């Protein structure tokens, strides 16, 4: 989540934080104890983090592809 602010794109980092807390964490932590008990809440927290990590990997890979294409376009413009 620190990659995006470092490249001056804070919006994806903000969205990841909001998605993690509002969409995943709150509903899972309310519903999971009712379904499987309080002692297994750690599994829900772990699964939320796994999903967020996979989503972050996808977003970072996409951003690296965009940065590489911008770099190639810049090099082609300089060489012409």
PDB file of N, CA, C and O in Angstrom:
ATOM      1  N   UNK A   1       0.819  -1.189   0.000  1.00  0.00           N
ATOM      2  CA  UNK A   1       0.000   0.000   0.000  1.00  0.00           C
ATOM      3  C   UNK A   1       0.866   1.257   0.000  1.00  0.00           C
ATOM      4  O   UNK A   1       0.346   2.333  -0.220  1.00  0.00           O
ATOM      5  N   UNK A   2       2.156   1.130   0.221  1.00  0.00           N
ATOM      6  CA  UNK A   2       3.022   2.304   0.169  1.00  0.00           C
ATOM      7  C   UNK A   2       3.585   2.542  -1.223  1.00  0.00           C
ATOM      8  O   UNK A   2       4.128   3.607  -1.480  1.00  0.00           O
ATOM      9  N   UNK A   3       3.434   1.563  -2.107  1.00  0.00           N
ATOM     10  CA  UNK A   3       3.940   1.721  -3.473  1.00  0.00           C
ATOM     11  C   UNK A   3       3.212   2.841  -4.202  1.00  0.00           C
ATOM     12  O   UNK A   3       3.843   3.673  -4.857  1.00  0.00           O
ATOM     13  N   UNK A   4       1.914   2.877  -4.108  1.00  0.00           N
ATOM     14  CA  UNK A   4       1.137   3.848  -4.873  1.00  0.00           C
ATOM     15  C   UNK A   4       1.369   5.292  -4.434  1.00  0.00           C
ATOM     16  O   UNK A   4       1.556   6.155  -5.304  1.00  0.00           O
ATOM     17  N   UNK A   5       1.397   5.606  -3.150  1.00  0.00           N
ATOM     18  CA  UNK A   5       1.757   6.987  -2.789  1.00  0.00           C
ATOM     19  C   UNK A   5       3.184   7.355  -3.209  1.00  0.00           C
ATOM     20  O   UNK A   5       3.460   8.505  -3.517  1.00  0.00           O
ATOM     21  N   UNK A   6       4.080   6.365  -3.259  1.00  0.00           N
ATOM     22  CA  UNK A   6       5.460   6.633  -3.655  1.00  0.00           C
ATOM     23  C   UNK A   6       5.565   7.041  -5.120  1.00  0.00           C
ATOM     24  O   UNK A   6       6.467   7.789  -5.488  1.00  0.00           O
ATOM     25  N   UNK A   7       4.632   6.576  -5.952  1.00  0.00           N
ATOM     26  CA  UNK A   7       4.643   6.967  -7.366  1.00  0.00           C
ATOM     27  C   UNK A   7       3.602   8.041  -7.640  1.00  0.00           C
ATOM     28  O   UNK A   7       3.209   8.270  -8.773  1.00  0.00           O
ATOM     29  N   UNK A   8       3.169   8.709  -6.581  1.00  0.00           N
ATOM     30  CA  UNK A   8       2.238   9.838  -6.657  1.00  0.00           C
ATOM     31  C   UNK A   8       0.843   9.425  -7.141  1.00  0.00           C
ATOM     32  O   UNK A   8       0.202  10.140  -7.888  1.00  0.00           O
ATOM     33  N   UNK A   9       0.405   8.238  -6.723  1.00  0.00           N
ATOM     34  CA  UNK A   9      -0.942   7.762  -7.010  1.00  0.00           C
ATOM     35  C   UNK A   9      -1.545   7.220  -5.712  1.00  0.00           C
ATOM     36  O   UNK A   9      -1.537   6.023  -5.460  1.00  0.00           O
ATOM     37  N   UNK A  10      -2.069   8.104  -4.917  1.00  0.00           N
ATOM     38  CA  UNK A  10      -2.587   7.708  -3.610  1.00  0.00           C
ATOM     39  C   UNK A  10      -3.971   7.073  -3.691  1.00  0.00           C
ATOM     40  O   UNK A  10      -4.383   6.362  -2.778  1.00  0.00           O
ATOM     41  N   UNK A  11      -4.690   7.292  -4.776  1.00  0.00           N
ATOM     42  CA  UNK A  11      -6.059   6.789  -4.890  1.00  0.00           C
ATOM     43  C   UNK A  11      -6.141   5.260  -4.764  1.00  0.00           C
ATOM     44  O   UNK A  11      -6.974   4.755  -4.013  1.00  0.00           O
ATOM     45  N   UNK A  12      -5.312   4.481  -5.473  1.00  0.00           N
ATOM     46  CA  UNK A  12      -5.396   3.022  -5.307  1.00  0.00           C
ATOM     47  C   UNK A  12      -5.097   2.563  -3.876  1.00  0.00           C
ATOM     48  O   UNK A  12      -5.742   1.645  -3.376  1.00  0.00           O
ATOM     49  N   UNK A  13      -4.149   3.206  -3.213  1.00  0.00           N
ATOM     50  CA  UNK A  13      -3.829   2.838  -1.827  1.00  0.00           C
ATOM     51  C   UNK A  13      -5.006   3.137  -0.914  1.00  0.00           C
ATOM     52  O   UNK A  13      -5.344   2.342  -0.030  1.00  0.00           O
ATOM     53  N   UNK A  14      -5.646   4.279  -1.131  1.00  0.00           N
ATOM     54  CA  UNK A  14      -6.810   4.643  -0.333  1.00  0.00           C
ATOM     55  C   UNK A  14      -7.942   3.643  -0.557  1.00  0.00           C
ATOM     56  O   UNK A  14      -8.582   3.182   0.393  1.00  0.00           O
ATOM     57  N   UNK A  15      -8.171   3.275  -1.818  1.00  0.00           N
ATOM     58  CA  UNK A  15      -9.233   2.316  -2.131  1.00  0.00           C
ATOM     59  C   UNK A  15      -8.954   0.947  -1.520  1.00  0.00           C
ATOM     60  O   UNK A  15      -9.867   0.282  -1.034  1.00  0.00           O
ATOM     61  N   UNK A  16      -7.695   0.527  -1.527  1.00  0.00           N
ATOM     62  CA  UNK A  16      -7.346  -0.759  -0.907  1.00  0.00           C
ATOM     63  C   UNK A  16      -7.649  -0.748   0.585  1.00  0.00           C
ATOM     64  O   UNK A  16      -8.172  -1.721   1.129  1.00  0.00           O
ATOM     65  N   UNK A  17      -7.318   0.331   1.242  1.00  0.00           N
ATOM     66  CA  UNK A  17      -7.600   0.439   2.670  1.00  0.00           C
ATOM     67  C   UNK A  17      -9.091   0.430   2.967  1.00  0.00           C
ATOM     68  O   UNK A  17      -9.551  -0.247   3.894  1.00  0.00           O
ATOM     69  N   UNK A  18      -9.856   1.170   2.174  1.00  0.00           N
ATOM     70  CA  UNK A  18     -11.310   1.218   2.370  1.00  0.00           C
ATOM     71  C   UNK A  18     -11.939  -0.132   2.069  1.00  0.00           C
ATOM     72  O   UNK A  18     -12.798  -0.605   2.813  1.00  0.00           O
ATOM     73  N   UNK A  19     -11.512  -0.758   0.980  1.00  0.00           N
ATOM     74  CA  UNK A  19     -12.054  -2.081   0.618  1.00  0.00           C
ATOM     75  C   UNK A  19     -11.754  -3.088   1.720  1.00  0.00           C
ATOM     76  O   UNK A  19     -12.621  -3.863   2.111  1.00  0.00           O
ATOM     77  N   UNK A  20     -10.518  -3.057   2.217  1.00  0.00           N
ATOM     78  CA  UNK A  20     -10.133  -4.012   3.264  1.00  0.00           C
ATOM     79  C   UNK A  20     -10.989  -3.844   4.502  1.00  0.00           C
ATOM     80  O   UNK A  20     -11.491  -4.820   5.061  1.00  0.00           O
ATOM     81  N   UNK A  21     -11.175  -2.628   4.950  1.00  0.00           N
ATOM     82  CA  UNK A  21     -11.897  -2.393   6.196  1.00  0.00           C
ATOM     83  C   UNK A  21     -13.407  -2.492   6.027  1.00  0.00           C
ATOM     84  O   UNK A  21     -14.076  -3.202   6.778  1.00  0.00           O
ATOM     85  N   UNK A  22     -13.954  -1.764   5.073  1.00  0.00           N
ATOM     86  CA  UNK A  22     -15.412  -1.644   4.967  1.00  0.00           C
ATOM     87  C   UNK A  22     -16.069  -2.844   4.298  1.00  0.00           C
ATOM     88  O   UNK A  22     -17.125  -3.300   4.728  1.00  0.00           O
ATOM     89  N   UNK A  23     -15.444  -3.354   3.255  1.00  0.00           N
ATOM     90  CA  UNK A  23     -16.099  -4.418   2.493  1.00  0.00           C
ATOM     91  C   UNK A  23     -15.761  -5.799   3.037  1.00  0.00           C
ATOM     92  O   UNK A  23     -16.614  -6.680   3.080  1.00  0.00           O
ATOM     93  N   UNK A  24     -14.519  -5.997   3.460  1.00  0.00           N
ATOM     94  CA  UNK A  24     -14.135  -7.319   3.941  1.00  0.00           C
ATOM     95  C   UNK A  24     -14.169  -7.439   5.462  1.00  0.00           C
ATOM     96  O   UNK A  24     -14.848  -8.293   6.013  1.00  0.00           O
ATOM     97  N   UNK A  25     -13.399  -6.609   6.131  1.00  0.00           N
ATOM     98  CA  UNK A  25     -13.141  -6.822   7.553  1.00  0.00           C
ATOM     99  C   UNK A  25     -14.393  -6.702   8.419  1.00  0.00           C
ATOM    100  O   UNK A  25     -14.669  -7.592   9.225  1.00  0.00           O
ATOM    101  N   UNK A  26     -15.139  -5.637   8.261  1.00  0.00           N
ATOM    102  CA  UNK A  26     -16.319  -5.428   9.118  1.00  0.00           C
ATOM    103  C   UNK A  26     -17.358  -6.539   8.929  1.00  0.00           C
ATOM    104  O   UNK A  26     -17.776  -7.161   9.910  1.00  0.00           O
ATOM    105  N   UNK A  27     -17.795  -6.828   7.687  1.00  0.00           N
ATOM    106  CA  UNK A  27     -18.792  -7.915   7.546  1.00  0.00           C
ATOM    107  C   UNK A  27     -18.285  -9.283   8.001  1.00  0.00           C
ATOM    108  O   UNK A  27     -19.013 -10.030   8.662  1.00  0.00           O
ATOM    109  N   UNK A  28     -17.048  -9.609   7.691  1.00  0.00           N
ATOM    110  CA  UNK A  28     -16.515 -10.923   8.077  1.00  0.00           C
ATOM    111  C   UNK A  28     -16.421 -11.037   9.588  1.00  0.00           C
ATOM    112  O   UNK A  28     -16.768 -12.071  10.169  1.00  0.00           O
ATOM    113  N   UNK A  29     -15.971  -9.991  10.248  1.00  0.00           N
ATOM    114  CA  UNK A  29     -15.821 -10.046  11.702  1.00  0.00           C
ATOM    115  C   UNK A  29     -17.168 -10.003  12.433  1.00  0.00           C
ATOM    116  O   UNK A  29     -17.243 -10.402  13.587  1.00  0.00           O
ATOM    117  N   UNK A  30     -18.208  -9.566  11.769  1.00  0.00           N
ATOM    118  CA  UNK A  30     -19.544  -9.620  12.369  1.00  0.00           C
ATOM    119  C   UNK A  30     -20.187 -10.978  12.123  1.00  0.00           C
ATOM    120  O   UNK A  30     -20.772 -11.578  13.019  1.00  0.00           O
ATOM    121  N   UNK A  31     -20.056 -11.497  10.911  1.00  0.00           N
ATOM    122  CA  UNK A  31     -20.731 -12.740  10.538  1.00  0.00           C
ATOM    123  C   UNK A  31     -19.968 -13.998  10.938  1.00  0.00           C
ATOM    124  O   UNK A  31     -20.572 -15.007  11.283  1.00  0.00           O
ATOM    125  N   UNK A  32     -18.639 -13.958  10.872  1.00  0.00           N
ATOM    126  CA  UNK A  32     -17.848 -15.153  11.146  1.00  0.00           C
ATOM    127  C   UNK A  32     -18.029 -15.691  12.560  1.00  0.00           C
ATOM    128  O   UNK A  32     -18.205 -16.912  12.728  1.00  0.00           O
ATOM    129  N   UNK A  33     -18.019 -14.864  13.597  1.00  0.00           N
ATOM    130  CA  UNK A  33     -18.226 -15.418  14.943  1.00  0.00           C
ATOM    131  C   UNK A  33     -19.582 -16.086  15.106  1.00  0.00           C
ATOM    132  O   UNK A  33     -19.714 -17.055  15.839  1.00  0.00           O
ATOM    133  N   UNK A  34     -20.592 -15.578  14.401  1.00  0.00           N
ATOM    134  CA  UNK A  34     -21.919 -16.208  14.469  1.00  0.00           C
ATOM    135  C   UNK A  34     -21.911 -17.580  13.812  1.00  0.00           C
ATOM    136  O   UNK A  34     -22.611 -18.488  14.258  1.00  0.00           O
ATOM    137  N   UNK A  35     -21.114 -17.734  12.752  1.00  0.00           N
ATOM    138  CA  UNK A  35     -21.117 -18.978  11.994  1.00  0.00           C
ATOM    139  C   UNK A  35     -20.182 -20.031  12.581  1.00  0.00           C
ATOM    140  O   UNK A  35     -20.571 -21.197  12.707  1.00  0.00           O
ATOM    141  N   UNK A  36     -18.956 -19.653  12.938  1.00  0.00           N
ATOM    142  CA  UNK A  36     -17.997 -20.678  13.362  1.00  0.00           C
ATOM    143  C   UNK A  36     -17.421 -20.445  14.747  1.00  0.00           C
ATOM    144  O   UNK A  36     -16.622 -21.236  15.211  1.00  0.00           O
ATOM    145  N   UNK A  37     -17.773 -19.357  15.374  1.00  0.00           N
ATOM    146  CA  UNK A  37     -17.296 -19.123  16.738  1.00  0.00           C
ATOM    147  C   UNK A  37     -16.191 -18.086  16.810  1.00  0.00           C
ATOM    148  O   UNK A  37     -15.493 -17.825  15.839  1.00  0.00           O
ATOM    149  N   UNK A  38     -16.052 -17.544  17.978  1.00  0.00           N
ATOM    150  CA  UNK A  38     -15.097 -16.465  18.196  1.00  0.00           C
ATOM    151  C   UNK A  38     -13.658 -16.948  18.074  1.00  0.00           C
ATOM    152  O   UNK A  38     -12.783 -16.223  17.602  1.00  0.00           O
ATOM    153  N   UNK A  39     -13.398 -18.172  18.461  1.00  0.00           N
ATOM    154  CA  UNK A  39     -12.021 -18.668  18.440  1.00  0.00           C
ATOM    155  C   UNK A  39     -11.451 -18.799  17.028  1.00  0.00           C
ATOM    156  O   UNK A  39     -10.233 -18.811  16.856  1.00  0.00           O
ATOM    157  N   UNK A  40     -12.282 -18.866  16.014  1.00  0.00           N
ATOM    158  CA  UNK A  40     -11.813 -19.026  14.639  1.00  0.00           C
ATOM    159  C   UNK A  40     -11.819 -17.722  13.845  1.00  0.00           C
ATOM    160  O   UNK A  40     -11.657 -17.734  12.626  1.00  0.00           O
ATOM    161  N   UNK A  41     -11.961 -16.596  14.514  1.00  0.00           N
ATOM    162  CA  UNK A  41     -11.963 -15.304  13.838  1.00  0.00           C
ATOM    163  C   UNK A  41     -10.609 -15.034  13.189  1.00  0.00           C
ATOM    164  O   UNK A  41     -10.520 -14.357  12.178  1.00  0.00           O
ATOM    165  N   UNK A  42      -9.538 -15.580  13.757  1.00  0.00           N
ATOM    166  CA  UNK A  42      -8.206 -15.381  13.195  1.00  0.00           C
ATOM    167  C   UNK A  42      -8.116 -15.916  11.769  1.00  0.00           C
ATOM    168  O   UNK A  42      -7.396 -15.370  10.941  1.00  0.00           O
ATOM    169  N   UNK A  43      -8.827 -16.984  11.469  1.00  0.00           N
ATOM    170  CA  UNK A  43      -8.834 -17.516  10.103  1.00  0.00           C
ATOM    171  C   UNK A  43      -9.455 -16.516   9.135  1.00  0.00           C
ATOM    172  O   UNK A  43      -8.979 -16.341   8.009  1.00  0.00           O
ATOM    173  N   UNK A  44     -10.510 -15.865   9.557  1.00  0.00           N
ATOM    174  CA  UNK A  44     -11.151 -14.852   8.715  1.00  0.00           C
ATOM    175  C   UNK A  44     -10.224 -13.683   8.450  1.00  0.00           C
ATOM    176  O   UNK A  44     -10.125 -13.201   7.322  1.00  0.00           O
ATOM    177  N   UNK A  45      -9.523 -13.239   9.470  1.00  0.00           N
ATOM    178  CA  UNK A  45      -8.580 -12.141   9.310  1.00  0.00           C
ATOM    179  C   UNK A  45      -7.449 -12.539   8.359  1.00  0.00           C
ATOM    180  O   UNK A  45      -7.044 -11.752   7.504  1.00  0.00           O
ATOM    181  N   UNK A  46      -6.981 -13.760   8.489  1.00  0.00           N
ATOM    182  CA  UNK A  46      -5.938 -14.259   7.599  1.00  0.00           C
ATOM    183  C   UNK A  46      -6.424 -14.316   6.152  1.00  0.00           C
ATOM    184  O   UNK A  46      -5.718 -13.889   5.230  1.00  0.00           O
ATOM    185  N   UNK A  47      -7.627 -14.815   5.939  1.00  0.00           N
ATOM    186  CA  UNK A  47      -8.164 -14.904   4.581  1.00  0.00           C
ATOM    187  C   UNK A  47      -8.374 -13.531   3.954  1.00  0.00           C
ATOM    188  O   UNK A  47      -8.143 -13.344   2.761  1.00  0.00           O
ATOM    189  N   UNK A  48      -8.796 -12.564   4.756  1.00  0.00           N
ATOM    190  CA  UNK A  48      -8.957 -11.201   4.254  1.00  0.00           C
ATOM    191  C   UNK A  48      -7.598 -10.674   3.786  1.00  0.00           C
ATOM    192  O   UNK A  48      -7.489 -10.093   2.696  1.00  0.00           O
ATOM    193  N   UNK A  49      -6.569 -10.883   4.585  1.00  0.00           N
ATOM    194  CA  UNK A  49      -5.239 -10.413   4.210  1.00  0.00           C
ATOM    195  C   UNK A  49      -4.728 -11.119   2.955  1.00  0.00           C
ATOM    196  O   UNK A  49      -4.088 -10.486   2.109  1.00  0.00           O
ATOM    197  N   UNK A  50      -5.012 -12.388   2.807  1.00  0.00           N
ATOM    198  CA  UNK A  50      -4.599 -13.119   1.603  1.00  0.00           C
ATOM    199  C   UNK A  50      -5.280 -12.532   0.372  1.00  0.00           C
ATOM    200  O   UNK A  50      -4.628 -12.295  -0.654  1.00  0.00           O
ATOM    201  N   UNK A  51      -6.564 -12.273   0.451  1.00  0.00           N
ATOM    202  CA  UNK A  51      -7.296 -11.690  -0.678  1.00  0.00           C
ATOM    203  C   UNK A  51      -6.738 -10.309  -1.020  1.00  0.00           C
ATOM    204  O   UNK A  51      -6.531  -9.987  -2.195  1.00  0.00           O
ATOM    205  N   UNK A  52      -6.464  -9.503  -0.022  1.00  0.00           N
ATOM    206  CA  UNK A  52      -5.931  -8.164  -0.259  1.00  0.00           C
ATOM    207  C   UNK A  52      -4.532  -8.237  -0.875  1.00  0.00           C
ATOM    208  O   UNK A  52      -4.203  -7.461  -1.778  1.00  0.00           O
ATOM    209  N   UNK A  53      -3.704  -9.159  -0.422  1.00  0.00           N
ATOM    210  CA  UNK A  53      -2.365  -9.309  -0.995  1.00  0.00           C
ATOM    211  C   UNK A  53      -2.450  -9.699  -2.465  1.00  0.00           C
ATOM    212  O   UNK A  53      -1.732  -9.151  -3.310  1.00  0.00           O
ATOM    213  N   UNK A  54      -3.333 -10.622  -2.796  1.00  0.00           N
ATOM    214  CA  UNK A  54      -3.509 -11.030  -4.196  1.00  0.00           C
ATOM    215  C   UNK A  54      -3.986  -9.851  -5.035  1.00  0.00           C
ATOM    216  O   UNK A  54      -3.485  -9.616  -6.141  1.00  0.00           O
ATOM    217  N   UNK A  55      -4.920  -9.085  -4.512  1.00  0.00           N
ATOM    218  CA  UNK A  55      -5.420  -7.911  -5.215  1.00  0.00           C
ATOM    219  C   UNK A  55      -4.310  -6.865  -5.383  1.00  0.00           C
ATOM    220  O   UNK A  55      -4.178  -6.259  -6.451  1.00  0.00           O
ATOM    221  N   UNK A  56      -3.492  -6.678  -4.361  1.00  0.00           N
ATOM    222  CA  UNK A  56      -2.373  -5.733  -4.441  1.00  0.00           C
ATOM    223  C   UNK A  56      -1.358  -6.177  -5.492  1.00  0.00           C
ATOM    224  O   UNK A  56      -0.841  -5.340  -6.244  1.00  0.00           O
ATOM    225  N   UNK A  57      -1.062  -7.455  -5.537  1.00  0.00           N
ATOM    226  CA  UNK A  57      -0.128  -7.973  -6.537  1.00  0.00           C
ATOM    227  C   UNK A  57      -0.655  -7.688  -7.938  1.00  0.00           C
ATOM    228  O   UNK A  57       0.090  -7.246  -8.816  1.00  0.00           O
ATOM    229  N   UNK A  58      -1.935  -7.918  -8.142  1.00  0.00           N
ATOM    230  CA  UNK A  58      -2.548  -7.635  -9.438  1.00  0.00           C
ATOM    231  C   UNK A  58      -2.405  -6.155  -9.796  1.00  0.00           C
ATOM    232  O   UNK A  58      -2.005  -5.805 -10.909  1.00  0.00           O
ATOM    233  N   UNK A  59      -2.715  -5.254  -8.858  1.00  0.00           N
ATOM    234  CA  UNK A  59      -2.637  -3.819  -9.122  1.00  0.00           C
ATOM    235  C   UNK A  59      -1.204  -3.347  -9.360  1.00  0.00           C
ATOM    236  O   UNK A  59      -0.956  -2.521 -10.244  1.00  0.00           O
ATOM    237  N   UNK A  60      -0.256  -3.877  -8.600  1.00  0.00           N
ATOM    238  CA  UNK A  60       1.139  -3.471  -8.765  1.00  0.00           C
ATOM    239  C   UNK A  60       1.674  -3.960 -10.108  1.00  0.00           C
ATOM    240  O   UNK A  60       2.382  -3.218 -10.806  1.00  0.00           O
ATOM    241  N   UNK A  61       1.353  -5.170 -10.492  1.00  0.00           N
ATOM    242  CA  UNK A  61       1.782  -5.683 -11.801  1.00  0.00           C
ATOM    243  C   UNK A  61       1.224  -4.826 -12.928  1.00  0.00           C
ATOM    244  O   UNK A  61       1.932  -4.496 -13.876  1.00  0.00           O
ATOM    245  N   UNK A  62      -0.040  -4.464 -12.802  1.00  0.00           N
ATOM    246  CA  UNK A  62      -0.676  -3.611 -13.811  1.00  0.00           C
ATOM    247  C   UNK A  62       0.024  -2.252 -13.882  1.00  0.00           C
ATOM    248  O   UNK A  62       0.278  -1.737 -14.976  1.00  0.00           O
ATOM    249  N   UNK A  63       0.344  -1.693 -12.744  1.00  0.00           N
ATOM    250  CA  UNK A  63       1.009  -0.388 -12.713  1.00  0.00           C
ATOM    251  C   UNK A  63       2.417  -0.468 -13.286  1.00  0.00           C
ATOM    252  O   UNK A  63       2.851   0.434 -13.993  1.00  0.00           O
ATOM    253  N   UNK A  64       3.136  -1.552 -13.003  1.00  0.00           N
ATOM    254  CA  UNK A  64       4.464  -1.714 -13.582  1.00  0.00           C
ATOM    255  C   UNK A  64       4.390  -1.815 -15.097  1.00  0.00           C
ATOM    256  O   UNK A  64       5.248  -1.282 -15.803  1.00  0.00           O
ATOM    257  N   UNK A  65       3.381  -2.505 -15.634  1.00  0.00           N
ATOM    258  CA  UNK A  65       3.213  -2.575 -17.088  1.00  0.00           C
ATOM    259  C   UNK A  65       2.966  -1.188 -17.659  1.00  0.00           C
ATOM    260  O   UNK A  65       3.531  -0.831 -18.705  1.00  0.00           O
ATOM    261  N   UNK A  66       2.137  -0.393 -16.981  1.00  0.00           N
ATOM    262  CA  UNK A  66       1.887   0.972 -17.442  1.00  0.00           C
ATOM    263  C   UNK A  66       3.153   1.814 -17.403  1.00  0.00           C
ATOM    264  O   UNK A  66       3.429   2.579 -18.336  1.00  0.00           O
ATOM    265  N   UNK A  67       3.928   1.687 -16.330  1.00  0.00           N
ATOM    266  CA  UNK A  67       5.172   2.449 -16.222  1.00  0.00           C
ATOM    267  C   UNK A  67       6.180   2.032 -17.283  1.00  0.00           C
ATOM    268  O   UNK A  67       6.876   2.874 -17.858  1.00  0.00           O
ATOM    269  N   UNK A  68       6.265   0.742 -17.567  1.00  0.00           N
ATOM    270  CA  UNK A  68       7.185   0.271 -18.616  1.00  0.00           C
ATOM    271  C   UNK A  68       6.787   0.781 -19.983  1.00  0.00           C
ATOM    272  O   UNK A  68       7.632   1.172 -20.784  1.00  0.00           O
ATOM    273  N   UNK A  69       5.487   0.785 -20.276  1.00  0.00           N
ATOM    274  CA  UNK A  69       5.041   1.281 -21.580  1.00  0.00           C
ATOM    275  C   UNK A  69       5.297   2.782 -21.699  1.00  0.00           C
ATOM    276  O   UNK A  69       5.678   3.259 -22.766  1.00  0.00           O
ATOM    277  N   UNK A  70       5.131   3.536 -20.610  1.00  0.00           N
ATOM    278  CA  UNK A  70       5.443   4.965 -20.642  1.00  0.00           C
ATOM    279  C   UNK A  70       6.931   5.187 -20.867  1.00  0.00           C
ATOM    280  O   UNK A  70       7.338   6.088 -21.599  1.00  0.00           O
ATOM    281  N   UNK A  71       7.761   4.335 -20.256  1.00  0.00           N
ATOM    282  CA  UNK A  71       9.200   4.456 -20.424  1.00  0.00           C
ATOM    283  C   UNK A  71       9.601   4.172 -21.869  1.00  0.00           C
ATOM    284  O   UNK A  71      10.420   4.889 -22.448  1.00  0.00           O
ATOM    285  N   UNK A  72       9.009   3.147 -22.475  1.00  0.00           N
ATOM    286  CA  UNK A  72       9.310   2.826 -23.876  1.00  0.00           C
ATOM    287  C   UNK A  72       8.875   3.961 -24.790  1.00  0.00           C
ATOM    288  O   UNK A  72       9.591   4.326 -25.723  1.00  0.00           O
ATOM    289  N   UNK A  73       7.698   4.520 -24.548  1.00  0.00           N
ATOM    290  CA  UNK A  73       7.221   5.624 -25.366  1.00  0.00           C
ATOM    291  C   UNK A  73       8.128   6.845 -25.240  1.00  0.00           C
ATOM    292  O   UNK A  73       8.397   7.532 -26.219  1.00  0.00           O
ATOM    293  N   UNK A  74       8.618   7.091 -24.045  1.00  0.00           N
ATOM    294  CA  UNK A  74       9.534   8.205 -23.826  1.00  0.00           C
ATOM    295  C   UNK A  74      10.850   7.980 -24.540  1.00  0.00           C
ATOM    296  O   UNK A  74      11.388   8.895 -25.179  1.00  0.00           O
ATOM    297  N   UNK A  75      11.381   6.764 -24.474  1.00  0.00           N
ATOM    298  CA  UNK A  75      12.634   6.456 -25.173  1.00  0.00           C
ATOM    299  C   UNK A  75      12.470   6.570 -26.677  1.00  0.00           C
ATOM    300  O   UNK A  75      13.341   7.069 -27.367  1.00  0.00           O
ATOM    301  N   UNK A  76      11.321   6.111 -27.194  1.00  0.00           N
ATOM    302  CA  UNK A  76      11.068   6.211 -28.641  1.00  0.00           C
ATOM    303  C   UNK A  76      10.941   7.672 -29.061  1.00  0.00           C
ATOM    304  O   UNK A  76      11.404   8.050 -30.141  1.00  0.00           O
ATOM    305  N   UNK A  77      10.338   8.496 -28.244  1.00  0.00           N
ATOM    306  CA  UNK A  77      10.190   9.910 -28.573  1.00  0.00           C
ATOM    307  C   UNK A  77      11.543  10.625 -28.551  1.00  0.00           C
ATOM    308  O   UNK A  77      11.800  11.509 -29.375  1.00  0.00           O
ATOM    309  N   UNK A  78      12.414  10.235 -27.651  1.00  0.00           N
ATOM    310  CA  UNK A  78      13.736  10.858 -27.553  1.00  0.00           C
ATOM    311  C   UNK A  78      14.604  10.429 -28.730  1.00  0.00           C
ATOM    312  O   UNK A  78      15.376  11.226 -29.266  1.00  0.00           O
ATOM    313  N   UNK A  79      14.481   9.178 -29.148  1.00  0.00           N
ATOM    314  CA  UNK A  79      15.318   8.661 -30.249  1.00  0.00           C
ATOM    315  C   UNK A  79      14.900   9.201 -31.608  1.00  0.00           C
ATOM    316  O   UNK A  79      15.677   9.152 -32.539  1.00  0.00           O
ATOM    317  N   UNK A  80      13.723   9.713 -31.747  1.00  0.00           N
ATOM    318  CA  UNK A  80      13.260  10.196 -33.052  1.00  0.00           C
ATOM    319  C   UNK A  80      13.741  11.560 -33.344  1.00  0.00           C
ATOM    320  O   UNK A  80      14.210  12.403 -32.976  1.00  0.00           O
TER     321      UNK A  80
END
